[in-house]
PDB file of C-alpha atoms in Angstrom:
ATOM      1  CA  MET R 186       0.016  -0.080   0.112  1.00 32.00           C
ATOM      2  CA  ARG R 187       1.071   3.615  -0.761  1.00 32.00           C
ATOM      3  CA  GLY R 188       1.790   6.041   1.898  1.00 33.00           C
ATOM      4  CA  ASN R 189       3.148   4.224   4.868  1.00 32.00           C
ATOM      5  CA  THR R 190       5.933   6.591   5.341  1.00 31.00           C
ATOM      6  CA  CYS R 191       5.543  10.022   7.279  1.00 37.00           C
ATOM      7  CA  GLY R 192       6.808  11.758   4.335  1.00 37.00           C
ATOM      8  CA  ALA R 193       4.162  10.837   2.295  1.00 37.00           C
ATOM      9  CA  ARG R 194       1.429  11.895   4.591  1.00 44.00           C
ATOM     10  CA  GLY R 195       3.125  15.087   5.255  1.00 46.00           C
ATOM     11  CA  SER R 196       3.066  15.829   1.300  1.00 46.00           C
ATOM     12  CA  TRP R 197      -0.500  15.099   1.664  1.00 48.00           C
ATOM     13  CA  VAL R 198      -1.401  17.478   4.363  1.00 53.00           C
ATOM     14  CA  ALA R 199       0.734  20.138   2.540  1.00 51.00           C
ATOM     15  CA  VAL R 200      -1.506  19.665  -0.479  1.00 45.00           C
ATOM     16  CA  LEU R 201      -4.446  20.275   1.416  1.00 46.00           C
ATOM     17  CA  VAL R 202      -3.294  23.447   3.088  1.00 47.00           C
ATOM     18  CA  THR R 203      -1.862  24.926   0.065  1.00 43.00           C
ATOM     19  CA  GLY R 204      -4.515  23.717  -2.657  1.00 39.00           C
ATOM     20  CA  GLY R 205      -7.628  23.888  -0.333  1.00 43.00           C
ATOM     21  CA  LEU R 206      -7.645  25.755   3.164  1.00 45.00           C
ATOM     22  CA  LEU R 207      -5.484  28.606   1.738  1.00 39.00           C
ATOM     23  CA  ALA R 208      -7.418  28.967  -1.266  1.00 35.00           C
ATOM     24  CA  GLY R 209     -10.383  30.164   0.898  1.00 34.00           C
ATOM     25  CA  CYS R 210     -12.475  27.288   2.029  1.00 36.00           C
ATOM     26  CA  SER R 211     -13.666  28.914   5.179  1.00 31.00           C
ATOM     27  CA  ALA R 212     -14.979  27.552   8.564  1.00 31.00           C
ATOM     28  CA  GLN R 213     -14.222  27.275  12.111  1.00 29.00           C
ATOM     29  CA  ALA R 214     -13.317  24.357  13.977  1.00 32.00           C
ATOM     30  CA  ALA R 215     -12.468  22.472  17.280  1.00 36.00           C
ATOM     31  CA  ASP R 216      -9.329  21.222  19.209  1.00 37.00           C
ATOM     32  CA  GLY R 217      -9.348  17.812  20.704  1.00 39.00           C
ATOM     33  CA  GLY R 218     -11.648  15.137  19.910  1.00 37.00           C
ATOM     34  CA  THR R 219     -15.155  15.614  18.526  1.00 33.00           C
ATOM     35  CA  PRO R 220     -18.415  13.869  19.175  1.00 34.00           C
ATOM     36  CA  ARG R 221     -21.863  12.993  17.705  1.00 34.00           C
ATOM     37  CA  ARG R 222     -23.894  12.975  14.473  1.00 30.00           C
ATOM     38  CA  ALA R 223     -23.629  11.321  10.838  1.00 29.00           C
ATOM     39  CA  GLY R 224     -23.169  12.655   7.427  1.00 31.00           C
ATOM     40  CA  ALA R 225     -20.361  12.173   4.626  1.00 33.00           C
ATOM     41  CA  SER R 226     -17.558  14.380   4.923  1.00 35.00           C
ATOM     42  CA  ALA R 227     -16.442  14.225   1.185  1.00 34.00           C
ATOM     43  CA  HIS R 228     -17.019  17.877   0.977  1.00 36.00           C
ATOM     44  CA  THR R 229     -15.758  20.995   2.512  1.00 38.00           C
ATOM     45  CA  THR R 230     -17.661  23.309   4.931  1.00 37.00           C
ATOM     46  CA  SER R 231     -17.566  26.228   2.304  1.00 35.00           C
ATOM     47  CA  PRO R 232     -20.021  26.201  -0.702  1.00 30.00           C
ATOM     48  CA  HIS R 233     -17.131  27.891  -2.645  1.00 30.00           C
ATOM     49  CA  ALA R 234     -14.477  25.333  -1.894  1.00 33.00           C
ATOM     50  CA  PRO R 235     -12.907  23.294  -4.629  1.00 32.00           C
ATOM     51  CA  VAL R 236     -14.354  20.034  -5.699  1.00 31.00           C
ATOM     52  CA  PRO R 237     -12.599  16.897  -6.293  1.00 35.00           C
ATOM     53  CA  PRO R 238     -12.298  16.104 -10.039  1.00 33.00           C
ATOM     54  CA  PRO R 239     -14.517  13.384 -11.581  1.00 33.00           C
ATOM     55  CA  GLY R 240     -12.966   9.911 -11.083  1.00 36.00           C
ATOM     56  CA  GLY R 241     -10.821  11.382  -8.220  1.00 38.00           C
ATOM     57  CA  SER R 242     -12.325   8.911  -5.663  1.00 39.00           C
ATOM     58  CA  THR R 243     -12.317   5.135  -5.489  1.00 41.00           C
ATOM     59  CA  THR R 244     -14.236   2.331  -3.650  1.00 45.00           C
ATOM     60  CA  ALA R 245     -11.126   0.370  -2.852  1.00 52.00           C
ATOM     61  CA  PRO R 246     -10.338   0.481   1.033  1.00 57.00           C
ATOM     62  CA  VAL R 247      -7.232   2.272   1.932  1.00 72.00           C
ATOM     63  CA  PHE R 248      -6.774  -0.561   4.378  1.00 81.00           C
ATOM     64  CA  THR R 249      -8.271  -3.747   5.250  1.00 87.00           C
ATOM     65  CA  PRO R 250      -7.713  -4.967   9.015  1.00 90.00           C
ATOM     66  CA  ASP R 251      -7.765  -8.277  10.062  1.00 92.00           C
ATOM     67  CA  ALA R 252     -11.507  -8.760  11.450  1.00 93.00           C
ATOM     68  CA  SER R 253     -10.217 -10.828  14.455  1.00 94.00           C
ATOM     69  CA  LEU R 254      -8.122  -7.931  15.515  1.00 95.00           C
ATOM     70  CA  VAL R 255     -10.405  -5.096  15.210  1.00 96.00           C
ATOM     71  CA  PRO R 256     -11.528  -4.235  18.951  1.00 96.00           C
ATOM     72  CA  ARG R 257     -14.985  -5.355  19.855  1.00 96.00           C
ATOM     73  CA  THR R 258     -14.669  -4.561  23.830  1.00 96.00           C
ATOM     74  CA  ALA R 259     -13.701  -1.564  26.029  1.00 95.00           C
ATOM     75  CA  GLU R 260     -10.669  -3.272  27.004  1.00 95.00           C
ATOM     76  CA  ASP R 261      -9.551  -4.062  23.608  1.00 96.00           C
ATOM     77  CA  GLY R 262     -10.152  -0.602  22.488  1.00 96.00           C
ATOM     78  CA  GLN R 263      -8.013   0.918  25.388  1.00 95.00           C
ATOM     79  CA  LYS R 264      -4.925  -1.404  24.567  1.00 96.00           C
ATOM     80  CA  LEU R 265      -5.169  -0.101  20.971  1.00 97.00           C
ATOM     81  CA  VAL R 266      -5.354   3.671  21.996  1.00 97.00           C
ATOM     82  CA  GLU R 267      -2.642   3.482  24.465  1.00 96.00           C
ATOM     83  CA  SER R 268      -0.492   1.773  21.865  1.00 96.00           C
ATOM     84  CA  VAL R 269      -1.310   4.413  19.203  1.00 97.00           C
ATOM     85  CA  VAL R 270      -1.294   7.902  20.913  1.00 97.00           C
ATOM     86  CA  PRO R 271       2.397   9.254  21.258  1.00 97.00           C
ATOM     87  CA  ALA R 272       3.971  10.011  24.532  1.00 96.00           C
ATOM     88  CA  PRO R 273       6.012  13.460  24.992  1.00 97.00           C
ATOM     89  CA  GLY R 274       9.038  11.918  23.987  1.00 95.00           C
ATOM     90  CA  ASP R 275       7.598  10.611  20.553  1.00 95.00           C
ATOM     91  CA  TRP R 276       7.244  14.239  19.588  1.00 95.00           C
ATOM     92  CA  GLY R 277      10.878  15.037  19.479  1.00 93.00           C
ATOM     93  CA  ARG R 278      13.903  16.228  21.937  1.00 93.00           C
ATOM     94  CA  GLY R 279      12.813  18.723  24.564  1.00 95.00           C
ATOM     95  CA  PHE R 280       9.116  17.827  24.864  1.00 97.00           C
ATOM     96  CA  VAL R 281       7.399  17.103  27.812  1.00 98.00           C
ATOM     97  CA  ALA R 282       4.064  16.404  29.358  1.00 98.00           C
ATOM     98  CA  GLN R 283       1.589  19.281  29.939  1.00 95.00           C
ATOM     99  CA  ASP R 284      -0.494  19.572  33.140  1.00 92.00           C
ATOM    100  CA  PRO R 285      -3.029  17.700  32.662  1.00 92.00           C
ATOM    101  CA  ALA R 286      -0.952  15.248  30.678  1.00 96.00           C
ATOM    102  CA  VAL R 287      -3.657  12.804  29.661  1.00 96.00           C
ATOM    103  CA  SER R 288      -7.489  12.904  29.404  1.00 95.00           C
ATOM    104  CA  ARG R 289      -9.647  11.520  31.951  1.00 92.00           C
ATOM    105  CA  PRO R 290     -10.527   7.848  31.501  1.00 88.00           C
ATOM    106  CA  GLY R 291     -13.876   6.896  29.738  1.00 89.00           C
ATOM    107  CA  THR R 292     -14.418  10.620  28.277  1.00 91.00           C
ATOM    108  CA  TRP R 293     -14.305  12.633  25.048  1.00 88.00           C
ATOM    109  CA  ALA R 294     -14.289  15.946  23.957  1.00 90.00           C
ATOM    110  CA  VAL R 295     -17.697  17.685  23.411  1.00 91.00           C
ATOM    111  CA  LEU R 296     -18.407  21.349  21.864  1.00 88.00           C
ATOM    112  CA  ASP R 297     -21.254  22.651  24.184  1.00 92.00           C
ATOM    113  CA  ASP R 298     -24.134  25.212  23.301  1.00 91.00           C
ATOM    114  CA  GLY R 299     -21.798  27.815  24.211  1.00 89.00           C
ATOM    115  CA  CYS R 300     -19.000  26.942  21.912  1.00 86.00           C
ATOM    116  CA  ARG R 301     -16.789  25.742  24.718  1.00 92.00           C
ATOM    117  CA  TRP R 302     -14.919  22.376  24.780  1.00 92.00           C
ATOM    118  CA  GLY R 303     -15.117  20.099  27.617  1.00 92.00           C
ATOM    119  CA  ARG R 304     -15.076  16.518  28.482  1.00 91.00           C
ATOM    120  CA  GLU R 305     -18.023  14.337  29.083  1.00 92.00           C
ATOM    121  CA  GLN R 306     -18.534  10.683  29.423  1.00 93.00           C
ATOM    122  CA  ALA R 307     -18.119   8.866  26.019  1.00 91.00           C
ATOM    123  CA  PRO R 308     -21.363   7.597  24.827  1.00 92.00           C
ATOM    124  CA  ARG R 309     -22.479   4.024  23.798  1.00 91.00           C
ATOM    125  CA  GLY R 310     -20.747   2.993  20.916  1.00 94.00           C
ATOM    126  CA  VAL R 311     -17.262   4.464  21.845  1.00 96.00           C
ATOM    127  CA  LEU R 312     -15.125   1.644  22.930  1.00 96.00           C
ATOM    128  CA  ALA R 313     -12.394   3.834  24.285  1.00 95.00           C
ATOM    129  CA  GLY R 314     -10.644   7.087  23.804  1.00 95.00           C
ATOM    130  CA  LEU R 315      -7.282   8.654  25.050  1.00 95.00           C
ATOM    131  CA  SER R 316      -5.743  12.200  24.726  1.00 96.00           C
ATOM    132  CA  ARG R 317      -2.249  13.065  25.573  1.00 97.00           C
ATOM    133  CA  TYR R 318      -0.914  16.601  26.011  1.00 96.00           C
ATOM    134  CA  SER R 319       2.627  17.735  25.561  1.00 97.00           C
ATOM    135  CA  VAL R 320       4.662  20.832  25.103  1.00 97.00           C
ATOM    136  CA  LEU R 321       7.884  22.163  23.947  1.00 95.00           C
ATOM    137  CA  PRO R 322       8.762  24.850  26.249  1.00 95.00           C
ATOM    138  CA  ALA R 323       9.805  28.390  25.254  1.00 93.00           C
ATOM    139  CA  ASP R 324      13.574  28.732  24.943  1.00 89.00           C
ATOM    140  CA  GLY R 325      13.797  32.399  25.264  1.00 83.00           C
ATOM    141  CA  SER R 326      14.169  32.978  21.542  1.00 86.00           C
ATOM    142  CA  ARG R 327      11.098  30.986  20.344  1.00 91.00           C
ATOM    143  CA  GLY R 328       7.711  30.378  22.143  1.00 91.00           C
ATOM    144  CA  ALA R 329       6.412  27.121  23.293  1.00 93.00           C
ATOM    145  CA  VAL R 330       4.886  24.530  21.112  1.00 94.00           C
ATOM    146  CA  LYS R 331       1.798  22.687  22.454  1.00 94.00           C
ATOM    147  CA  VAL R 332       0.381  19.410  20.968  1.00 96.00           C
ATOM    148  CA  THR R 333      -2.301  17.110  21.427  1.00 96.00           C
ATOM    149  CA  ALA R 334      -2.588  13.441  20.142  1.00 97.00           C
ATOM    150  CA  ALA R 335      -5.975  11.590  20.360  1.00 96.00           C
ATOM    151  CA  ALA R 336      -7.383   8.293  19.295  1.00 97.00           C
ATOM    152  CA  THR R 337     -11.048   7.141  19.551  1.00 96.00           C
ATOM    153  CA  VAL R 338     -12.075   3.690  18.986  1.00 97.00           C
ATOM    154  CA  HIS R 339     -15.626   3.107  17.847  1.00 97.00           C
ATOM    155  CA  ALA R 340     -17.743   0.039  17.773  1.00 96.00           C
ATOM    156  CA  SER R 341     -18.484   0.415  14.060  1.00 95.00           C
ATOM    157  CA  ALA R 342     -17.103   2.462  11.015  1.00 94.00           C
ATOM    158  CA  LEU R 343     -20.392   4.333  10.830  1.00 95.00           C
ATOM    159  CA  GLY R 344     -19.697   5.697  14.419  1.00 94.00           C
ATOM    160  CA  ALA R 345     -16.202   6.867  13.348  1.00 94.00           C
ATOM    161  CA  ASP R 346     -17.534   8.361  10.235  1.00 93.00           C
ATOM    162  CA  GLU R 347     -19.895  10.425  12.257  1.00 93.00           C
ATOM    163  CA  GLN R 348     -17.104  11.867  14.328  1.00 92.00           C
ATOM    164  CA  LEU R 349     -15.423  13.174  11.204  1.00 90.00           C
ATOM    165  CA  SER R 350     -18.764  14.464   9.941  1.00 89.00           C
ATOM    166  CA  THR R 351     -19.535  16.408  13.170  1.00 88.00           C
ATOM    167  CA  ALA R 352     -16.027  18.166  13.110  1.00 84.00           C
ATOM    168  CA  LEU R 353     -17.313  19.650   9.927  1.00 80.00           C
ATOM    169  CA  GLU R 354     -20.645  20.412  10.858  1.00 81.00           C
ATOM    170  CA  GLU R 355     -19.809  22.085  14.176  1.00 78.00           C
ATOM    171  CA  VAL R 356     -17.669  24.475  12.584  1.00 76.00           C
ATOM    172  CA  LEU R 357     -20.845  26.174  11.036  1.00 75.00           C
ATOM    173  CA  ARG R 358     -22.583  26.241  14.458  1.00 81.00           C
ATOM    174  CA  CYS R 359     -19.756  27.955  16.317  1.00 78.00           C
ATOM    175  CA  PRO R 360     -17.650  30.531  14.400  1.00 76.00           C
ATOM    176  CA  GLU R 361     -15.027  30.619  17.423  1.00 85.00           C
ATOM    177  CA  GLN R 362     -14.641  28.054  19.921  1.00 87.00           C
ATOM    178  CA  ARG R 363     -12.860  27.988  23.386  1.00 92.00           C
ATOM    179  CA  PRO R 364     -10.910  24.956  24.245  1.00 90.00           C
ATOM    180  CA  ARG R 365     -10.276  26.404  27.895  1.00 88.00           C
ATOM    181  CA  ALA R 366     -11.526  29.822  29.747  1.00 89.00           C
ATOM    182  CA  ASP R 367      -8.262  31.488  28.922  1.00 90.00           C
ATOM    183  CA  ALA R 368      -7.957  30.261  25.119  1.00 92.00           C
ATOM    184  CA  LEU R 369      -9.786  31.073  22.120  1.00 93.00           C
ATOM    185  CA  ILE R 370      -9.422  29.205  18.577  1.00 91.00           C
ATOM    186  CA  THR R 371     -10.563  31.771  15.718  1.00 89.00           C
ATOM    187  CA  GLY R 372      -9.840  32.330  12.011  1.00 82.00           C
ATOM    188  CA  LEU R 373      -9.988  28.748  11.100  1.00 77.00           C
ATOM    189  CA  ASN R 374     -10.337  27.224   7.660  1.00 76.00           C
ATOM    190  CA  SER R 375     -11.771  23.593   7.327  1.00 80.00           C
ATOM    191  CA  LEU R 376     -11.561  20.986   4.566  1.00 83.00           C
ATOM    192  CA  GLY R 377     -12.869  17.438   4.734  1.00 86.00           C
ATOM    193  CA  THR R 378     -11.131  14.759   2.235  1.00 78.00           C
ATOM    194  CA  PRO R 379     -12.268  11.248   1.563  1.00 78.00           C
ATOM    195  CA  PHE R 380      -9.831   8.816   0.381  1.00 77.00           C
ATOM    196  CA  GLY R 381      -8.999   8.971  -3.264  1.00 73.00           C
ATOM    197  CA  ALA R 382      -9.528  12.852  -3.334  1.00 77.00           C
ATOM    198  CA  ARG R 383      -7.053  15.444  -3.660  1.00 76.00           C
ATOM    199  CA  GLU R 384      -4.080  12.981  -3.426  1.00 76.00           C
ATOM    200  CA  GLN R 385      -5.396  11.696  -0.145  1.00 78.00           C
ATOM    201  CA  GLU R 386      -4.520   7.788  -0.218  1.00 78.00           C
ATOM    202  CA  HIS R 387      -3.980   7.229   3.447  1.00 84.00           C
ATOM    203  CA  ALA R 388      -6.817   7.255   5.457  1.00 86.00           C
ATOM    204  CA  ASP R 389     -10.289   6.441   4.622  1.00 91.00           C
ATOM    205  CA  ASP R 390     -11.436   9.990   5.656  1.00 90.00           C
ATOM    206  CA  SER R 391      -9.722  13.006   6.793  1.00 90.00           C
ATOM    207  CA  VAL R 392     -10.481  16.584   7.953  1.00 89.00           C
ATOM    208  CA  LEU R 393      -7.831  19.455   8.355  1.00 85.00           C
ATOM    209  CA  GLU R 394      -8.230  22.548   9.887  1.00 80.00           C
ATOM    210  CA  ALA R 395      -6.069  25.669  10.063  1.00 77.00           C
ATOM    211  CA  GLY R 396      -6.084  29.171  11.914  1.00 80.00           C
ATOM    212  CA  LEU R 397      -5.189  31.093  14.881  1.00 88.00           C
ATOM    213  CA  TYR R 398      -5.112  30.310  18.695  1.00 91.00           C
ATOM    214  CA  VAL R 399      -4.697  32.964  21.249  1.00 92.00           C
ATOM    215  CA  GLU R 400      -3.976  32.240  24.946  1.00 88.00           C
ATOM    216  CA  LYS R 401      -4.337  34.754  27.811  1.00 86.00           C
ATOM    217  CA  GLY R 402      -4.759  37.439  25.670  1.00 79.00           C
ATOM    218  CA  GLY R 403      -1.243  37.070  24.145  1.00 86.00           C
ATOM    219  CA  ALA R 404      -0.517  37.256  20.421  1.00 88.00           C
ATOM    220  CA  ALA R 405      -2.276  35.030  18.035  1.00 90.00           C
ATOM    221  CA  GLN R 406      -0.146  31.901  16.952  1.00 88.00           C
ATOM    222  CA  PRO R 407      -0.607  29.364  14.216  1.00 86.00           C
ATOM    223  CA  TYR R 408      -2.843  26.274  14.851  1.00 85.00           C
ATOM    224  CA  ARG R 409      -3.212  23.354  13.029  1.00 85.00           C
ATOM    225  CA  TRP R 410      -5.741  20.441  13.673  1.00 87.00           C
ATOM    226  CA  MET R 411      -5.647  17.083  11.676  1.00 91.00           C
ATOM    227  CA  VAL R 412      -7.953  14.053  11.907  1.00 93.00           C
ATOM    228  CA  ALA R 413      -8.038  10.710   9.940  1.00 94.00           C
ATOM    229  CA  ARG R 414      -9.895   7.676  10.121  1.00 94.00           C
ATOM    230  CA  LEU R 415      -9.010   4.002   9.247  1.00 94.00           C
ATOM    231  CA  GLY R 416     -12.297   2.005   9.661  1.00 92.00           C
ATOM    232  CA  THR R 417     -13.567   2.209  13.223  1.00 96.00           C
ATOM    233  CA  VAL R 418     -10.492   4.114  14.680  1.00 97.00           C
ATOM    234  CA  VAL R 419     -10.131   7.856  14.630  1.00 96.00           C
ATOM    235  CA  VAL R 420      -6.703   9.528  15.225  1.00 97.00           C
ATOM    236  CA  ALA R 421      -6.070  13.265  15.593  1.00 96.00           C
ATOM    237  CA  VAL R 422      -3.371  15.853  16.309  1.00 96.00           C
ATOM    238  CA  SER R 423      -3.207  19.550  16.964  1.00 93.00           C
ATOM    239  CA  VAL R 424      -0.433  21.750  16.954  1.00 93.00           C
ATOM    240  CA  THR R 425       0.109  25.265  18.336  1.00 92.00           C
ATOM    241  CA  GLY R 426       3.095  27.279  17.972  1.00 88.00           C
ATOM    242  CA  GLY R 427       4.501  30.630  19.596  1.00 82.00           C
ATOM    243  CA  LYS R 428       6.943  33.107  17.988  1.00 86.00           C
ATOM    244  CA  GLY R 429       9.861  31.702  15.895  1.00 88.00           C
ATOM    245  CA  HIS R 430       7.896  28.670  14.770  1.00 89.00           C
ATOM    246  CA  THR R 431       6.770  28.844  11.188  1.00 88.00           C
ATOM    247  CA  GLU R 432       3.478  27.558   9.871  1.00 86.00           C
ATOM    248  CA  GLN R 433       5.383  25.189   7.625  1.00 88.00           C
ATOM    249  CA  GLU R 434       7.274  23.769  10.531  1.00 89.00           C
ATOM    250  CA  LEU R 435       4.003  23.489  12.745  1.00 89.00           C
ATOM    251  CA  GLN R 436       2.192  21.850   9.794  1.00 88.00           C
ATOM    252  CA  GLN R 437       4.924  19.227   9.163  1.00 91.00           C
ATOM    253  CA  ARG R 438       5.131  18.190  12.855  1.00 92.00           C
ATOM    254  CA  GLY R 439       1.637  17.546  12.798  1.00 93.00           C
ATOM    255  CA  ALA R 440       1.726  15.663   9.782  1.00 91.00           C
ATOM    256  CA  ASP R 441       4.631  13.603  10.836  1.00 94.00           C
ATOM    257  CA  ALA R 442       2.784  12.624  14.108  1.00 95.00           C
ATOM    258  CA  LEU R 443      -0.550  11.719  12.418  1.00 95.00           C
ATOM    259  CA  GLY R 444       1.199   9.549   9.766  1.00 93.00           C
ATOM    260  CA  ARG R 445       3.085   7.621  12.737  1.00 95.00           C
ATOM    261  CA  MET R 446      -0.362   7.285  14.513  1.00 96.00           C
ATOM    262  CA  LEU R 447      -1.985   5.945  11.108  1.00 95.00           C
ATOM    263  CA  ALA R 448       0.895   3.500  10.690  1.00 94.00           C
ATOM    264  CA  ARG R 449       0.582   2.210  14.465  1.00 96.00           C
ATOM    265  CA  VAL R 450      -3.025   1.581  13.954  1.00 96.00           C
ATOM    266  CA  GLN R 451      -2.210  -0.421  10.672  1.00 94.00           C
ATOM    267  CA  GLN R 452       0.361  -2.436  12.602  1.00 94.00           C
ATOM    268  CA  HIS R 453      -2.106  -3.168  15.482  1.00 94.00           C
ATOM    269  CA  LEU R 454      -4.800  -4.291  13.270  1.00 94.00           C
ATOM    270  CA  LYS R 455      -3.123  -6.057  10.356  1.00 89.00           C
ATOM    271  CA  GLY R 456      -3.007 -10.201  10.320  1.00 65.00           C
ATOM    272  CA  LYS R 457       0.374 -11.827  10.663  1.00 57.00           C
TER     273      LYS R 457
END
């Protein structure tokens, strides 16, 4: 299968950013994980966004897991997310755990009616979920880089697909979102891309968002949020960087991490 290297996935994200997001697909989005609702995410959240060319998609699956290895219980799902979600050291030299370092067991991220993100008990149909929060501290000349990595295991592929669909739908409901009381995510563009469209050949479906993150009234920082689905498993990363970190650097860091997570899912679910 093509695309088992991080470099290939990095180039796919670069295509989406330069060819889609920065071309004017406008919407607002979230940080962490996303819940609820159904629908296909083969379109962008903007009616003026570029449409994949005819014949650009395919019905062939990006990856066919060993059915006996697909998680069916909460215990199996927890084993998978713990093996997939990177620890601070996996992000590179100098990264350490944030406080808190991990999400509360049995919860996932929910965007409430006030466009604030919080964690609630995961609903039926979600077997397991895990988020880990890491940071590369500021070094004086450059600001901190904060990253989140998350994985969610659903009981069905439809449930996993609904998670990505909701990520697109919620940006229309909430043009600005608060991941915490002292932080604001704004100015986001959002693009959903299924397997076979826009050179996306590495996941069954994907969502990419880019925008600005403001914390404690400070300067706006580049923000990236990348989500991908393989079967019943959804993986996601968010990357926010302070002064001295280019958008290209942050984009590549997130793409590399997402690629490693997708590879880990495949390794966990493929047969001997």
